[in-house]
Amino acid sequence: MEEEYRMKKIGFIGLGIMGKPMAANLLSKGYEVTVNDLNEAAVQSLVELGANRAESAKVIGESCEVVITMLPANKHVQQVVLGENGVLSGAEPGTVIIDMSSITPVVSKEIAALALEKGVEMMDAPVSGGEPKAIDGTLAIMVGGKEEVFEQVKDVLYAMGSEVTLVGGNGSGTTAKLANQVIVNLNIAAMSEALVLASKAGIDVEKMYKAIRGGLAGSAVLDAKVPLILDRNFVAGGRIDINMKDITNVIDTAHEIGVPMPLSSQLLEIFHALKVDGKSADDHGGIVQYFEKLSNVEVRRG
């Protein structure tokens, strides 16, 4: 019984906007956490909170029972897990890798199959909620993998999220995340188009927001993004370039299985236009700037 409740040794690779506060939450819940990232300042800030430092992903694989990756794209996860100095080069059989990045289901399944050849289990567990929910530990986490492995590591996931759902087998979590990104980003785009319409018409956009938020147009996206847009605050909680990568993955995956994505395709072109305009590092609430430029108006308070 004591073994069942012993705190696991956790490795965390990828201390960006999301990963850093997620690792901090694991530390605050009492887990022993070993971290690795190219950003030395991010590593140092976690060490100051009590984390151990690892010089490579291999070292983390050797020393940790659960290894979490939170990285930008397919190639980064492949390199960190499968590379010469990667997690699998050091991991013992029975280790569990939880990839919390937003990658394609195809790549996620491929990595899981290669991990299994070494006796290592892998789960895909991407998240939704952005930086604020990463900080307060209330992320929504959608998980793909074996149920028995999920039971082993769900305490770790609940240390970072409040809604944790096993969606199905390997690749199910990443597929759910793709669907999530379609809904979130198209919601922001529709909201942006409406805000620009209201602003150009000359009405008080803040009052309009208060008038509609309690009705059918109300949403978590509306409440999260409209106040920031009104303040012209586009500091990234979810960067435009990362969301553009996700929507590219959406379209690639959808076309592979025969699902046309007319709205998402238009959204991807909006993201590319914003990238050309130098907005890649802005929050995806900055989608509004595309519509503002078309209509030569700016959405502001008052």
Short mmCIF file of C-alpha atoms in Angstrom, two decimals:
data_model
loop_
_atom_site.label_atom_id
_atom_site.label_comp_id
_atom_site.label_asym_id
_atom_site.label_seq_id
_atom_site.Cartn_x
_atom_site.Cartn_y
_atom_site.Cartn_z
CA MET A 1 0.00 0.00 0.00
CA GLU A 2 2.88 2.38 0.80
CA GLU A 3 4.32 1.80 -2.69
CA GLU A 4 1.00 2.79 -4.27
CA TYR A 5 1.03 6.23 -2.65
CA ARG A 6 4.76 6.96 -2.95
CA MET A 7 5.37 10.14 -4.95
CA LYS A 8 6.75 9.39 -8.40
CA LYS A 9 10.01 10.79 -9.75
CA ILE A 10 9.00 12.99 -12.67
CA GLY A 11 11.07 14.33 -15.53
CA PHE A 12 9.84 17.44 -17.36
CA ILE A 13 11.27 18.46 -20.74
CA GLY A 14 10.07 21.74 -22.26
CA LEU A 15 9.73 24.78 -19.99
CA GLY A 16 7.99 27.27 -22.27
CA ILE A 17 4.88 29.39 -21.70
CA MET A 18 2.91 26.29 -20.66
CA GLY A 19 5.55 23.84 -19.46
CA LYS A 20 7.19 26.07 -16.89
CA PRO A 21 4.05 26.66 -14.75
CA MET A 22 2.97 23.03 -15.20
CA ALA A 23 6.31 21.83 -13.82
CA ALA A 24 5.99 24.36 -10.99
CA ASN A 25 2.60 22.90 -10.07
CA LEU A 26 4.09 19.40 -9.85
CA LEU A 27 6.74 20.73 -7.47
CA SER A 28 4.11 22.49 -5.37
CA LYS A 29 2.22 19.18 -5.03
CA GLY A 30 5.32 17.51 -3.58
CA TYR A 31 6.66 15.55 -6.56
CA GLU A 32 10.40 15.21 -7.14
CA VAL A 33 10.86 16.89 -10.52
CA THR A 34 13.92 16.87 -12.79
CA VAL A 35 13.86 19.41 -15.62
CA ASN A 36 15.57 19.95 -18.95
CA ASP A 37 15.26 22.78 -21.48
CA LEU A 38 17.44 24.74 -23.91
CA ASN A 39 16.43 27.92 -22.04
CA GLU A 40 18.82 28.07 -19.08
CA ALA A 41 16.86 30.87 -17.37
CA ALA A 42 13.71 28.71 -17.36
CA VAL A 43 15.65 25.76 -15.93
CA GLN A 44 17.19 27.96 -13.23
CA SER A 45 13.80 29.35 -12.19
CA LEU A 46 12.52 25.79 -11.63
CA VAL A 47 15.71 24.77 -9.79
CA GLU A 48 15.08 27.70 -7.43
CA LEU A 49 11.64 26.19 -6.74
CA GLY A 50 13.24 22.88 -5.84
CA ALA A 51 13.63 21.01 -9.13
CA ASN A 52 16.68 18.98 -10.11
CA ARG A 53 18.55 19.86 -13.30
CA ALA A 54 19.34 17.26 -16.00
CA GLU A 55 21.84 17.91 -18.78
CA SER A 56 20.00 15.76 -21.32
CA ALA A 57 16.78 13.93 -22.10
CA LYS A 58 18.74 10.65 -21.73
CA VAL A 59 19.58 11.49 -18.11
CA ILE A 60 15.90 12.18 -17.43
CA GLY A 61 15.00 8.83 -19.02
CA GLU A 62 17.52 7.08 -16.76
CA SER A 63 16.42 8.72 -13.52
CA CYS A 64 12.64 9.24 -13.76
CA GLU A 65 9.63 6.92 -13.70
CA VAL A 66 7.35 9.37 -15.52
CA VAL A 67 8.73 11.65 -18.25
CA ILE A 68 6.61 14.59 -19.44
CA THR A 69 7.36 16.38 -22.71
CA MET A 70 5.82 19.78 -23.51
CA LEU A 71 7.38 20.85 -26.80
CA PRO A 72 6.45 22.99 -29.83
CA ALA A 73 6.05 20.49 -32.69
CA ASN A 74 6.41 16.94 -34.08
CA LYS A 75 10.13 17.22 -34.81
CA HIS A 76 10.97 18.38 -31.28
CA VAL A 77 9.11 15.49 -29.64
CA GLN A 78 10.70 12.99 -32.04
CA GLN A 79 14.16 14.36 -31.32
CA VAL A 80 13.73 14.46 -27.54
CA VAL A 81 12.20 10.98 -27.27
CA LEU A 82 13.84 9.07 -30.12
CA GLY A 83 17.12 10.98 -30.64
CA GLU A 84 20.63 9.76 -29.93
CA ASN A 85 20.60 11.36 -26.48
CA GLY A 86 16.83 11.05 -26.12
CA VAL A 87 14.55 9.71 -23.41
CA LEU A 88 14.37 6.19 -24.89
CA SER A 89 18.16 5.88 -24.97
CA GLY A 90 18.13 5.97 -21.17
CA ALA A 91 14.66 4.81 -20.07
CA GLU A 92 14.12 1.52 -18.27
CA PRO A 93 11.19 -0.78 -19.17
CA GLY A 94 8.12 0.34 -17.23
CA THR A 95 8.86 4.06 -17.65
CA VAL A 96 5.85 6.10 -18.76
CA ILE A 97 6.27 8.98 -21.21
CA ILE A 98 3.44 11.54 -21.21
CA ASP A 99 3.65 13.80 -24.25
CA MET A 100 1.60 16.91 -23.51
CA SER A 101 2.64 18.73 -26.70
CA SER A 102 0.20 19.38 -29.55
CA ILE A 103 1.42 17.09 -32.33
CA THR A 104 -0.24 14.96 -35.02
CA PRO A 105 -1.94 11.67 -34.10
CA VAL A 106 0.18 9.86 -36.73
CA VAL A 107 3.48 10.94 -35.15
CA SER A 108 2.16 10.31 -31.65
CA LYS A 109 1.21 6.72 -32.53
CA GLU A 110 4.59 6.16 -34.24
CA ILE A 111 6.50 7.31 -31.16
CA ALA A 112 4.28 5.19 -28.87
CA ALA A 113 4.96 2.07 -30.99
CA LEU A 114 8.74 2.64 -30.91
CA ALA A 115 8.63 3.26 -27.15
CA LEU A 116 6.71 0.02 -26.61
CA GLU A 117 9.48 -1.93 -28.36
CA LYS A 118 11.70 -0.87 -25.43
CA GLY A 119 9.05 -1.68 -22.83
CA VAL A 120 8.20 1.99 -22.32
CA GLU A 121 4.58 3.14 -22.30
CA MET A 122 3.52 6.42 -23.86
CA MET A 123 0.42 8.53 -23.49
CA ASP A 124 -0.55 11.59 -25.53
CA ALA A 125 -2.07 14.16 -23.18
CA PRO A 126 -2.35 17.60 -24.81
CA VAL A 127 -3.94 20.43 -22.86
CA SER A 128 -6.35 23.31 -23.28
CA GLY A 129 -6.73 26.46 -21.22
CA GLY A 130 -3.65 28.49 -22.09
CA GLU A 131 -1.15 30.06 -19.74
CA PRO A 132 -3.66 31.22 -17.06
CA LYS A 133 -4.94 27.67 -16.48
CA ALA A 134 -1.41 26.26 -16.67
CA ILE A 135 -0.47 28.63 -13.85
CA ASP A 136 -3.43 27.83 -11.61
CA GLY A 137 -3.39 24.09 -12.38
CA THR A 138 -6.88 23.91 -13.90
CA LEU A 139 -6.03 22.77 -17.44
CA ALA A 140 -8.32 20.51 -19.43
CA ILE A 141 -6.25 17.45 -20.35
CA MET A 142 -7.33 15.04 -23.10
CA VAL A 143 -5.55 11.71 -22.89
CA GLY A 144 -4.85 8.88 -25.33
CA GLY A 145 -3.37 5.55 -24.21
CA LYS A 146 -4.01 2.36 -22.25
CA GLU A 147 -6.46 2.55 -19.38
CA GLU A 148 -4.14 0.73 -16.97
CA VAL A 149 -1.32 3.18 -17.74
CA PHE A 150 -3.72 6.11 -17.30
CA GLU A 151 -4.62 4.78 -13.83
CA GLN A 152 -0.90 4.69 -12.96
CA VAL A 153 -0.28 8.34 -13.86
CA LYS A 154 -3.58 10.15 -13.40
CA ASP A 155 -2.41 11.61 -10.07
CA VAL A 156 0.36 13.38 -12.01
CA LEU A 157 -2.13 14.72 -14.57
CA TYR A 158 -4.50 15.96 -11.86
CA ALA A 159 -1.60 17.91 -10.34
CA MET A 160 -1.69 20.07 -13.50
CA GLY A 161 -5.34 19.95 -14.57
CA SER A 162 -8.85 19.89 -13.14
CA GLU A 163 -10.56 18.15 -16.08
CA VAL A 164 -8.66 15.01 -17.11
CA THR A 165 -10.35 12.68 -19.61
CA LEU A 166 -9.11 9.41 -21.11
CA VAL A 167 -10.52 9.74 -24.62
CA GLY A 168 -9.30 6.40 -26.00
CA GLY A 169 -6.16 4.65 -27.23
CA ASN A 170 -2.89 6.23 -28.40
CA GLY A 171 -3.54 9.19 -30.70
CA SER A 172 -6.99 9.92 -29.24
CA GLY A 173 -5.74 12.76 -27.04
CA THR A 174 -3.96 14.48 -29.93
CA THR A 175 -7.03 14.05 -32.14
CA ALA A 176 -9.24 15.62 -29.46
CA LYS A 177 -6.75 18.49 -29.20
CA LEU A 178 -6.96 19.13 -32.95
CA ALA A 179 -10.76 19.36 -32.67
CA ASN A 180 -10.35 21.67 -29.66
CA GLN A 181 -8.06 23.98 -31.63
CA VAL A 182 -10.55 24.23 -34.49
CA ILE A 183 -13.32 25.29 -32.11
CA VAL A 184 -11.18 27.74 -30.10
CA ASN A 185 -9.52 29.49 -33.02
CA LEU A 186 -12.59 29.70 -35.26
CA ASN A 187 -14.46 31.05 -32.25
CA ILE A 188 -11.83 33.79 -31.86
CA ALA A 189 -12.03 34.56 -35.60
CA ALA A 190 -15.84 34.81 -35.57
CA MET A 191 -15.73 36.94 -32.43
CA SER A 192 -13.09 39.20 -34.03
CA GLU A 193 -15.18 39.74 -37.14
CA ALA A 194 -18.16 40.69 -34.96
CA LEU A 195 -16.11 43.06 -32.77
CA VAL A 196 -14.78 44.87 -35.84
CA LEU A 197 -18.30 45.19 -37.24
CA ALA A 198 -19.56 46.69 -33.96
CA SER A 199 -16.55 48.98 -33.64
CA LYS A 200 -16.86 50.33 -37.19
CA ALA A 201 -20.59 50.86 -36.63
CA GLY A 202 -19.65 53.15 -33.76
CA ILE A 203 -21.23 51.37 -30.80
CA ASP A 204 -19.52 50.87 -27.44
CA VAL A 205 -17.90 47.44 -27.86
CA GLU A 206 -17.47 46.88 -24.11
CA LYS A 207 -21.19 47.45 -23.54
CA MET A 208 -22.02 45.16 -26.45
CA TYR A 209 -19.83 42.46 -24.91
CA LYS A 210 -21.69 42.79 -21.59
CA ALA A 211 -25.01 42.62 -23.43
CA ILE A 212 -24.26 39.41 -25.34
CA ARG A 213 -22.05 37.40 -22.99
CA GLY A 214 -24.99 35.97 -21.05
CA GLY A 215 -26.77 34.77 -24.20
CA LEU A 216 -26.07 32.05 -26.75
CA ALA A 217 -23.04 33.95 -28.11
CA GLY A 218 -21.40 33.78 -24.68
CA SER A 219 -18.41 31.46 -24.31
CA ALA A 220 -15.22 30.85 -22.37
CA VAL A 221 -13.35 32.21 -25.40
CA LEU A 222 -15.41 35.42 -25.39
CA ASP A 223 -14.76 35.99 -21.67
CA ALA A 224 -11.05 35.17 -21.94
CA LYS A 225 -10.24 37.24 -25.02
CA VAL A 226 -12.55 40.28 -25.30
CA PRO A 227 -11.17 42.09 -22.21
CA LEU A 228 -7.61 41.58 -23.50
CA ILE A 229 -8.52 42.83 -26.98
CA LEU A 230 -10.19 45.93 -25.49
CA ASP A 231 -6.95 46.59 -23.56
CA ARG A 232 -4.90 45.94 -26.75
CA ASN A 233 -3.08 43.25 -24.76
CA PHE A 234 -1.71 40.63 -27.16
CA VAL A 235 0.96 39.20 -24.86
CA ALA A 236 0.89 35.51 -25.71
CA GLY A 237 -0.88 32.92 -23.62
CA GLY A 238 -1.28 30.91 -26.83
CA ARG A 239 0.97 32.21 -29.62
CA ILE A 240 -0.30 32.73 -33.16
CA ASP A 241 2.56 30.68 -34.65
CA ILE A 242 1.85 27.72 -32.34
CA ASN A 243 -1.86 27.82 -33.18
CA MET A 244 -0.97 28.10 -36.88
CA LYS A 245 1.07 24.90 -36.47
CA ASP A 246 -1.95 23.23 -34.83
CA ILE A 247 -4.33 24.25 -37.61
CA THR A 248 -1.80 23.04 -40.21
CA ASN A 249 -1.82 19.68 -38.37
CA VAL A 250 -5.63 19.77 -38.38
CA ILE A 251 -5.81 20.20 -42.14
CA ASP A 252 -3.10 17.61 -42.89
CA THR A 253 -4.79 15.04 -40.65
CA ALA A 254 -8.28 15.82 -41.94
CA HIS A 255 -7.33 15.59 -45.61
CA GLU A 256 -5.56 12.29 -44.96
CA ILE A 257 -8.81 10.73 -43.70
CA GLY A 258 -11.12 12.47 -46.17
CA VAL A 259 -12.54 15.37 -44.14
CA PRO A 260 -12.75 18.75 -45.94
CA MET A 261 -12.10 21.71 -43.60
CA PRO A 262 -13.35 24.84 -45.42
CA LEU A 263 -13.46 27.15 -42.36
CA SER A 264 -10.17 25.91 -40.93
CA SER A 265 -8.50 26.38 -44.32
CA GLN A 266 -9.60 30.02 -44.35
CA LEU A 267 -8.36 30.40 -40.78
CA LEU A 268 -4.95 29.04 -41.77
CA GLU A 269 -4.66 31.75 -44.46
CA ILE A 270 -5.57 34.37 -41.82
CA PHE A 271 -2.73 33.03 -39.64
CA HIS A 272 -0.31 33.22 -42.57
CA ALA A 273 -1.35 36.82 -43.23
CA LEU A 274 -0.71 37.67 -39.57
CA LYS A 275 2.70 35.98 -39.74
CA VAL A 276 3.65 38.09 -42.78
CA ASP A 277 2.48 41.13 -40.81
CA GLY A 278 4.94 40.32 -37.99
CA LYS A 279 2.31 39.11 -35.50
CA SER A 280 3.55 35.50 -35.03
CA ALA A 281 4.49 35.98 -31.38
CA ASP A 282 1.17 37.64 -30.45
CA ASP A 283 -1.57 35.82 -28.56
CA HIS A 284 -4.16 34.21 -30.83
CA GLY A 285 -6.61 36.85 -29.58
CA GLY A 286 -4.54 38.98 -31.97
CA ILE A 287 -6.49 37.41 -34.85
CA VAL A 288 -8.66 40.51 -34.45
CA GLN A 289 -5.84 42.55 -36.01
CA TYR A 290 -6.39 40.81 -39.37
CA PHE A 291 -10.03 41.97 -39.47
CA GLU A 292 -9.11 45.43 -38.15
CA LYS A 293 -6.66 45.89 -41.02
CA LEU A 294 -9.30 44.90 -43.59
CA SER A 295 -11.79 47.44 -42.20
CA ASN A 296 -9.32 50.15 -41.14
CA VAL A 297 -10.65 50.28 -37.60
CA GLU A 298 -9.31 49.36 -34.13
CA VAL A 299 -11.34 47.69 -31.39
CA ARG A 300 -10.83 49.57 -28.12
CA ARG A 301 -12.59 50.52 -24.90
CA GLY A 302 -14.93 53.49 -24.96
#
